[in-house]
PDB file of C-alpha atoms in Angstrom:
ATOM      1  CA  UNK O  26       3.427  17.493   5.783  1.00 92.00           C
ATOM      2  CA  UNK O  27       6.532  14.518   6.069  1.00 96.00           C
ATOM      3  CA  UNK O  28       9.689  14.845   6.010  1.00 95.00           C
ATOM      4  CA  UNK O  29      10.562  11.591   4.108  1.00 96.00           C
ATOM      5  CA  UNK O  30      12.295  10.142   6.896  1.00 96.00           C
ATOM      6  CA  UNK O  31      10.306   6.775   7.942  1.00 97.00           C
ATOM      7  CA  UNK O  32       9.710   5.932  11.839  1.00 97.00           C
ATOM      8  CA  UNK O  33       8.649   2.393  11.159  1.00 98.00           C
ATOM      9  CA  UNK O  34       7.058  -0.065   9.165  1.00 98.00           C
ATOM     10  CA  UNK O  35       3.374  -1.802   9.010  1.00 98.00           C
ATOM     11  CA  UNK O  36       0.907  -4.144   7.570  1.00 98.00           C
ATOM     12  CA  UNK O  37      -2.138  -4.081   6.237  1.00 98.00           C
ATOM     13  CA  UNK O  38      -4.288  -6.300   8.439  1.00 98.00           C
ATOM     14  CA  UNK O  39      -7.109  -6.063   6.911  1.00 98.00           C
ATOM     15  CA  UNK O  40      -8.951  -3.912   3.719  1.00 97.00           C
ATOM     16  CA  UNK O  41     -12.641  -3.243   2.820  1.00 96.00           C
ATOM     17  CA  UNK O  42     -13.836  -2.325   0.015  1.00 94.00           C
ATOM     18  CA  UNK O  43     -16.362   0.821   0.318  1.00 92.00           C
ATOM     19  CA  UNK O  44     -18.033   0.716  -2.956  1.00 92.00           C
ATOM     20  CA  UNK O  45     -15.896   2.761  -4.633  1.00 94.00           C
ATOM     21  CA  UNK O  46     -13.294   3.237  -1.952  1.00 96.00           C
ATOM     22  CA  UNK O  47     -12.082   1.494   0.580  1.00 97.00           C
ATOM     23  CA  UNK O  48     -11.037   1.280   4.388  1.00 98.00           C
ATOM     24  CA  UNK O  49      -7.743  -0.227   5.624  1.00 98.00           C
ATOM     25  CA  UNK O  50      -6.874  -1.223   8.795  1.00 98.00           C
ATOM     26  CA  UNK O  51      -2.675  -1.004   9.087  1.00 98.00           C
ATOM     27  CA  UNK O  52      -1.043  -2.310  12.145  1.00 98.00           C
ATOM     28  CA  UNK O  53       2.895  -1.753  13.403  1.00 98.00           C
ATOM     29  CA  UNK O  54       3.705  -2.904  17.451  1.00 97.00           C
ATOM     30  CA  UNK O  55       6.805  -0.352  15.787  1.00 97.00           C
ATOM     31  CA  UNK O  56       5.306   3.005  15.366  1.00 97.00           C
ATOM     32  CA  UNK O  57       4.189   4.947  18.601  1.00 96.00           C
ATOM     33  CA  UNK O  58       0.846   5.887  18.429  1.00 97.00           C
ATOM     34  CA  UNK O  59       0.891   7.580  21.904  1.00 96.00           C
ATOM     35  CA  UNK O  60       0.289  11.048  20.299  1.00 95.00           C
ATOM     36  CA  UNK O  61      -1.674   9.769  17.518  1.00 97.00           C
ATOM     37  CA  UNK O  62      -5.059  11.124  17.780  1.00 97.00           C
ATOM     38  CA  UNK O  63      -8.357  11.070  15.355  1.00 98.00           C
ATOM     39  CA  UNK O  64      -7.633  13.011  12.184  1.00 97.00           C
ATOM     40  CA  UNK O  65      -4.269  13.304  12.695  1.00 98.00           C
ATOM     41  CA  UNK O  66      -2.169  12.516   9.036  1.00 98.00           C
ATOM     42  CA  UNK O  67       0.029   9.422   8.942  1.00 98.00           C
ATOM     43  CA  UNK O  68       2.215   8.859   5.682  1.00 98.00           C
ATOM     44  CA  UNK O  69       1.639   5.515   4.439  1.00 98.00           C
ATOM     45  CA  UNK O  70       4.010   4.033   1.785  1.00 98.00           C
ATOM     46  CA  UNK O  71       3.991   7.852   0.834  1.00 98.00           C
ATOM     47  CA  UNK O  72       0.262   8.075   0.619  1.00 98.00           C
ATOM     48  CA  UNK O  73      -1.388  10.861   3.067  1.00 98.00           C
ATOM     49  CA  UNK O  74      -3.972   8.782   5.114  1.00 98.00           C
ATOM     50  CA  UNK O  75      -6.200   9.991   7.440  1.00 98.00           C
ATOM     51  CA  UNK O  76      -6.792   8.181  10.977  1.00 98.00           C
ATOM     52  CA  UNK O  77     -10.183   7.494  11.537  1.00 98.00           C
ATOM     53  CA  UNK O  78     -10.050   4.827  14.007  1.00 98.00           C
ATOM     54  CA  UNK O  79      -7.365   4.073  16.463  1.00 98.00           C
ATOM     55  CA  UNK O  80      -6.062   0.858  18.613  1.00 97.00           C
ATOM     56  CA  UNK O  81      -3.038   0.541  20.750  1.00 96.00           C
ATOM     57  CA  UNK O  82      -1.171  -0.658  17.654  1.00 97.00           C
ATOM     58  CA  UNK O  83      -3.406   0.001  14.485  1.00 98.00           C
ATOM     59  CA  UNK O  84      -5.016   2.278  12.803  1.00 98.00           C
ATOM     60  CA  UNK O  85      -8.289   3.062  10.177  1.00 98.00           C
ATOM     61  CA  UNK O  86      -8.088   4.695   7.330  1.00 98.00           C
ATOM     62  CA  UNK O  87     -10.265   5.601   4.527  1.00 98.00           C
ATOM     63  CA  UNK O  88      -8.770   5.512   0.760  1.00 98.00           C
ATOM     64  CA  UNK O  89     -10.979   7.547  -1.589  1.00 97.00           C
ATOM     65  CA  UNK O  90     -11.534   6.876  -4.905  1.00 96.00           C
ATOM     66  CA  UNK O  91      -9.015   9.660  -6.247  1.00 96.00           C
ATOM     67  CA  UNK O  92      -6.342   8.056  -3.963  1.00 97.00           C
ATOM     68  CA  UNK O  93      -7.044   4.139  -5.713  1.00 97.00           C
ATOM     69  CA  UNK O  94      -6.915   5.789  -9.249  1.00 96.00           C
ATOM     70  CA  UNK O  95      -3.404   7.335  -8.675  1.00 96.00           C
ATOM     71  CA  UNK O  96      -1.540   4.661  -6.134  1.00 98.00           C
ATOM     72  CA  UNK O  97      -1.430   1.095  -5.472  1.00 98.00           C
ATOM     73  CA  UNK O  98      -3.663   0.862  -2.827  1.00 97.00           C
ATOM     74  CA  UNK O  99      -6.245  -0.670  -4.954  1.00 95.00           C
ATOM     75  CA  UNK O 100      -3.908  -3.349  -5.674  1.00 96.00           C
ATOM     76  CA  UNK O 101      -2.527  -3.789  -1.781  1.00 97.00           C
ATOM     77  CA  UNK O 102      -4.014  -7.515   0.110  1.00 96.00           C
ATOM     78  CA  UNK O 103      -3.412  -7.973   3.502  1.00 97.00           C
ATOM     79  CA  UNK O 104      -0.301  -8.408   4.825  1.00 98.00           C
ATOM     80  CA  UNK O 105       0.964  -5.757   2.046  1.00 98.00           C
ATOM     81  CA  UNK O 106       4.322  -4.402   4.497  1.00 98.00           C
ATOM     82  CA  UNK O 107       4.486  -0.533   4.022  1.00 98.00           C
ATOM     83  CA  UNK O 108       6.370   2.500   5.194  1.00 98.00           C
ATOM     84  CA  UNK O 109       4.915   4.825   7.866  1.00 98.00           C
ATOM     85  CA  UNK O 110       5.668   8.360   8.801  1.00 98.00           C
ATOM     86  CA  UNK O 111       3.616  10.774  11.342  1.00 98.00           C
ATOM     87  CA  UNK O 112       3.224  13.659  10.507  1.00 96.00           C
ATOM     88  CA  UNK O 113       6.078  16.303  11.134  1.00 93.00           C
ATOM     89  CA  UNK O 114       6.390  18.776  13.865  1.00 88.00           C
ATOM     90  CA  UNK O 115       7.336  22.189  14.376  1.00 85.00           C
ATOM     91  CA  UNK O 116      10.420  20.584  16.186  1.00 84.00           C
ATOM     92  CA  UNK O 117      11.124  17.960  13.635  1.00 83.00           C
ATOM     93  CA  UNK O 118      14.379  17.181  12.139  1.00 83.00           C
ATOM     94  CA  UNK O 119      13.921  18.619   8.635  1.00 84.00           C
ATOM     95  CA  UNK O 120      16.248  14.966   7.793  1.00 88.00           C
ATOM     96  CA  UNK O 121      15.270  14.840   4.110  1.00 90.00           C
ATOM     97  CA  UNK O 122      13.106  17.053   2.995  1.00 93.00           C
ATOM     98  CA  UNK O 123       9.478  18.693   2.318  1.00 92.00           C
ATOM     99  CA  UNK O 124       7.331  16.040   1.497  1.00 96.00           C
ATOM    100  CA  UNK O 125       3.238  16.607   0.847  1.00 95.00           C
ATOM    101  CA  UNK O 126       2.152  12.387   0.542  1.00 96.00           C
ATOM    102  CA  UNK O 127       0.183  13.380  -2.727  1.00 95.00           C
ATOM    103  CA  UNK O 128       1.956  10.694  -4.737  1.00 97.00           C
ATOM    104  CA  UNK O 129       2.413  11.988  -8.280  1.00 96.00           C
ATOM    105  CA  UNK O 130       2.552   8.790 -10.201  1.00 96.00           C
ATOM    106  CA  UNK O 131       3.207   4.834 -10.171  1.00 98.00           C
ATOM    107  CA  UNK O 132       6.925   3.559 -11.833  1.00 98.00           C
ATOM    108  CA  UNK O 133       8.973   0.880 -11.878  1.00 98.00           C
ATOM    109  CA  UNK O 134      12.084  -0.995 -10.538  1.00 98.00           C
ATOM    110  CA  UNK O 135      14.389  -1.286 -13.519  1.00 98.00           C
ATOM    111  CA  UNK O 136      17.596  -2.682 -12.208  1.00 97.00           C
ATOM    112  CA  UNK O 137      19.188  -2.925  -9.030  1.00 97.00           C
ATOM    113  CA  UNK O 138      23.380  -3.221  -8.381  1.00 96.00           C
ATOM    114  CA  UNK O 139      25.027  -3.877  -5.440  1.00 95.00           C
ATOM    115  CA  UNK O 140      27.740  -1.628  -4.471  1.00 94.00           C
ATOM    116  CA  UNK O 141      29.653  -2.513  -1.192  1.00 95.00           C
ATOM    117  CA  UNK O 142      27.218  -2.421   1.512  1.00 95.00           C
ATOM    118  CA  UNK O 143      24.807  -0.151  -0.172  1.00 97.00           C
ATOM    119  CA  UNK O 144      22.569  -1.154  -3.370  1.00 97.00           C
ATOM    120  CA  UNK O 145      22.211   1.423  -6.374  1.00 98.00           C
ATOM    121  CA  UNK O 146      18.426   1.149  -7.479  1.00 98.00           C
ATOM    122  CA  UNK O 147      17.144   2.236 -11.169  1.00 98.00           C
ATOM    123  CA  UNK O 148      13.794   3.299 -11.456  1.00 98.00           C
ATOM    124  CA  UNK O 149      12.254   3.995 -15.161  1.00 98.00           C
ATOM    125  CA  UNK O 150      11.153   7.804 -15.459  1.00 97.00           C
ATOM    126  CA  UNK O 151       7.704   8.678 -16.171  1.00 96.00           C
ATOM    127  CA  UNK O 152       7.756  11.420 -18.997  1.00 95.00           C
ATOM    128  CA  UNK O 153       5.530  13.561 -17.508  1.00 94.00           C
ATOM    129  CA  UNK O 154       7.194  13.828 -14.433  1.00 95.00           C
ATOM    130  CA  UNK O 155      10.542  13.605 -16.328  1.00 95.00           C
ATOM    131  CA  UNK O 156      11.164  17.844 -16.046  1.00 92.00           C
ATOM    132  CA  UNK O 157      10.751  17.762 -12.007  1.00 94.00           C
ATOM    133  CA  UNK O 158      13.590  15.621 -11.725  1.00 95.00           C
ATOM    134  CA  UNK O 159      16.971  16.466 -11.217  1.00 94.00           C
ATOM    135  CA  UNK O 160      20.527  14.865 -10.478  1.00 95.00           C
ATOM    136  CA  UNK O 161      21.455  15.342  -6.523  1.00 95.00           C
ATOM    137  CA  UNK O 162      17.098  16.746  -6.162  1.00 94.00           C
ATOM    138  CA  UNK O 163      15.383  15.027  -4.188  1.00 96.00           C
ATOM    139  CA  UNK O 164      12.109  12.422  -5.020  1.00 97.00           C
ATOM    140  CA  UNK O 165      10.139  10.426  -2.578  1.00 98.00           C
ATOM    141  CA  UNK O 166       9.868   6.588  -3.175  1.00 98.00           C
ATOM    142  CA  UNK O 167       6.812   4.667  -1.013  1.00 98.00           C
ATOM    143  CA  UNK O 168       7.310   7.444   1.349  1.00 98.00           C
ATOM    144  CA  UNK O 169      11.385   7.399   1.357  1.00 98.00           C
ATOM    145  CA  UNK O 170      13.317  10.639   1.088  1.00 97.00           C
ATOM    146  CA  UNK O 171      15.701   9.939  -1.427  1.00 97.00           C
ATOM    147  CA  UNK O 172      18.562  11.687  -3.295  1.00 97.00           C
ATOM    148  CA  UNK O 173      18.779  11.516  -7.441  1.00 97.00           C
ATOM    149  CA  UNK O 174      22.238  10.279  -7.917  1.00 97.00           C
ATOM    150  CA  UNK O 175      22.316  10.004 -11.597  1.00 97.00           C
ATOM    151  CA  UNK O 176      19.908  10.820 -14.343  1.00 96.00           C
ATOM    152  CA  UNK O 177      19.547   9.497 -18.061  1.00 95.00           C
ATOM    153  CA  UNK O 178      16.241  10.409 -20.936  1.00 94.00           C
ATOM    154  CA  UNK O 179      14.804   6.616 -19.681  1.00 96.00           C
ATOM    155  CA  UNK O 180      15.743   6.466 -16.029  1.00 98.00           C
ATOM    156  CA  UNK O 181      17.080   7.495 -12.714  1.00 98.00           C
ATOM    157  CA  UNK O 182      19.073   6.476 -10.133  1.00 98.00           C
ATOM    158  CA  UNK O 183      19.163   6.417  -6.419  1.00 98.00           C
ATOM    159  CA  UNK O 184      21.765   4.635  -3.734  1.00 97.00           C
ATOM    160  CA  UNK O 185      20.215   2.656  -0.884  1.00 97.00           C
ATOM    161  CA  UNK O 186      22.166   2.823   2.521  1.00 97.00           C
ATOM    162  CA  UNK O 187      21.996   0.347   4.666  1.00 97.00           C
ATOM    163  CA  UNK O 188      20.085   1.535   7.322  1.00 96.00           C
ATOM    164  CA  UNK O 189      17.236   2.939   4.916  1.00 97.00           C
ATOM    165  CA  UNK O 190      17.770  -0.641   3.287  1.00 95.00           C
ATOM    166  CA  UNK O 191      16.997  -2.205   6.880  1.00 95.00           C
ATOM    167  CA  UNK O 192      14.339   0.026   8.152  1.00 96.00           C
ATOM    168  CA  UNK O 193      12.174   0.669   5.247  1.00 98.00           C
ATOM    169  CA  UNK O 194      10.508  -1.512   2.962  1.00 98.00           C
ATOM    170  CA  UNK O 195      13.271  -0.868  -0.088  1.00 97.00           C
ATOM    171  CA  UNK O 196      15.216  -4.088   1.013  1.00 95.00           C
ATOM    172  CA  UNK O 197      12.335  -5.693  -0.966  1.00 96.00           C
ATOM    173  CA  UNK O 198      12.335  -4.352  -4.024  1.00 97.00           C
ATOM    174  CA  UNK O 199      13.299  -6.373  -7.167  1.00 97.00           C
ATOM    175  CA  UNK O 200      13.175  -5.346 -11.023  1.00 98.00           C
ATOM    176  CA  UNK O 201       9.825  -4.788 -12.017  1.00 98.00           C
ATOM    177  CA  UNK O 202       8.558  -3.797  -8.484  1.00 98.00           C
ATOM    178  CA  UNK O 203       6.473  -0.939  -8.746  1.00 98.00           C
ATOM    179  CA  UNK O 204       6.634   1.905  -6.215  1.00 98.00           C
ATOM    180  CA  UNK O 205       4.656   5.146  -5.351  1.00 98.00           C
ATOM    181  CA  UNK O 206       6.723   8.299  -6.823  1.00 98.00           C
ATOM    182  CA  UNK O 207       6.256  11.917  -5.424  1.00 98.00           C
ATOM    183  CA  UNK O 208       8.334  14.685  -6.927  1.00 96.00           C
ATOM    184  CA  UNK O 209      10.193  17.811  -4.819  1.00 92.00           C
ATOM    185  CA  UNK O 210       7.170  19.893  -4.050  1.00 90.00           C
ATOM    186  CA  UNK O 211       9.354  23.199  -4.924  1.00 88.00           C
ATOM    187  CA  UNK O 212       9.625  22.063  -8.361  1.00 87.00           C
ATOM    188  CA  UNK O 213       5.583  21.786  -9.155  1.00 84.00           C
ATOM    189  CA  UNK O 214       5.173  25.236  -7.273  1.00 84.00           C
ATOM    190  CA  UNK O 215       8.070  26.727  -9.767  1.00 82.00           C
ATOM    191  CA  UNK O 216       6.874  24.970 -12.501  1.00 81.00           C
ATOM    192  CA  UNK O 217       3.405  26.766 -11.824  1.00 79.00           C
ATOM    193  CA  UNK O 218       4.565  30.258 -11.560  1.00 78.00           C
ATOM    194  CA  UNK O 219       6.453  29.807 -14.634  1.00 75.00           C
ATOM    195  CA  UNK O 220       3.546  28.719 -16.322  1.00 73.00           C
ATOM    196  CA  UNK O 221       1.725  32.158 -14.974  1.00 64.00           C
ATOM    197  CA  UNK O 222       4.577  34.113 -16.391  1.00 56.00           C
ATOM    198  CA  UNK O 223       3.862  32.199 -19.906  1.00 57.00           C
ATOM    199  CA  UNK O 224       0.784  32.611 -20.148  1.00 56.00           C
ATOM    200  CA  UNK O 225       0.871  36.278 -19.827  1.00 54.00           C
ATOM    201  CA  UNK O 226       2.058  39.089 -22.025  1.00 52.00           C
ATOM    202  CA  UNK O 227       5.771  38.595 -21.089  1.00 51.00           C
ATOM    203  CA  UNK O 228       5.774  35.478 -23.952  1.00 56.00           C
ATOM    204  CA  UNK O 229       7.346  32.998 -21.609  1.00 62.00           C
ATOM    205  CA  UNK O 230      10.329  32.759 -19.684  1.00 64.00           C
ATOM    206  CA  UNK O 231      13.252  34.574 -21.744  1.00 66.00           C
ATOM    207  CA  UNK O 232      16.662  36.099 -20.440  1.00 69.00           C
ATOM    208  CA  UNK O 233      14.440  39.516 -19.518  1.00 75.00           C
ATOM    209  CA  UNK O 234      12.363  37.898 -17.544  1.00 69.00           C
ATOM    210  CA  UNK O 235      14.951  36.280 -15.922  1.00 73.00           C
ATOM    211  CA  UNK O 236      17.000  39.224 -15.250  1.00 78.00           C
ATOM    212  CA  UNK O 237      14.037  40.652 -13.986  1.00 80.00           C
ATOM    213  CA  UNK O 238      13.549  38.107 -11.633  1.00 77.00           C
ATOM    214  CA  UNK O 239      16.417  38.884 -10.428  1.00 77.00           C
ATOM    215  CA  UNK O 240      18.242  35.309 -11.489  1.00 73.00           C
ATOM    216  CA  UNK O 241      21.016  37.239 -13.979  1.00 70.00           C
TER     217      UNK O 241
END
């Protein structure tokens, strides 16, 4: 688990393709690896990665097949700058917020504003992730715990600080960038109990079910 909050940035120094996966090697003289051991999780551009190999500075990972079909990794060449996040502590700062680095779909950069020293950035919304969004919820963008600002049927919006803007890889977007997307984790887990109650006898969620729940 990640908390959204990134300690560093990387690069992909090198990637081989496996047959149908692949094995990256992602370097950053940034992030401390001095507790990083074998098998230990490291968040990478929001993607859960496993460390299979480790160097004073780098790290292996393999990229499965599942993982290519539903990210960009496929698409990544060397040099491809990312975000990076260990994996959270008992002790961490809970700074954003619950984050699992199963990304739940691919969108894209549809305009970006400046306003003072932060930038407002639009992203289109994916329709079938469209009902876990929510103005002021929080989404994760390339691994970046971020807060939904405003919301339309087409798109959303979220404000770039400028220390997120300096220490992650958002400075870099542009329109028609195209970024990892991973939805509040509470909402899927909701969404899946409320599909239990629908699909049993109750009919679907209705005001008694709700005041049974005890939300009236």
């Amino acid at each position: 688990m990640f908390t959204g909050i990134i300690e560093a940035t990387g690069k992909l120094s090198a990637v081989q393709q496996r047959g149908a996966d692949m094995t990256v090697t992602v370097y950053s003289d940034s992030l401390d690896f001095a507790d990083v051991k074998l098998g230990d999780s490291i968040a990478s551009n929001g993607v859960c990665l496993t460390v299979t190999k480790l160097a004073k500075h780098s790290f292996d990972a393999d990229v499965s097949s599942e993982t290519l079909a539903h990210t960009l990794f496929g698409r990544y060449q060397p040099g491809q700058v990312i975000n990076l996040e260990k994996a959270m502590l008992p002790t961490t700062r809970m700074g954003g917020h619950i984050v699992s680095g199963h990304v739940d779909g691919i969108t894209q950069v549809t305009k970006i504003e400046a306003s003072g020293r932060a930038w407002h950035i639009w992203l289109a919304l994916p329709k079938a992730l469209a009902h876990y969004i929510a103005a002021k919820g929080s989404v994760t963008v390339d691994g970046v715990s971020l807060t939904v600002n405003e919301l339309s049927a087409e798109a959303f919006r979220l404000t770039i600080v400028p220390h997120t803007a300096t220490h992650t890889t958002l400075s870099q977007l542009k329109a028609g960038s195209q970024v990892h997307l991973e939805v509040d984790l509470i909402a899927r887990y909701l969404e899946r109990l409320l599909k239990k109650d629908s699909d049993s006898a109750t009919g679907g969620v209705n005001m008694a079910l709700l005041a049974q729940r005890g939300f009236l």
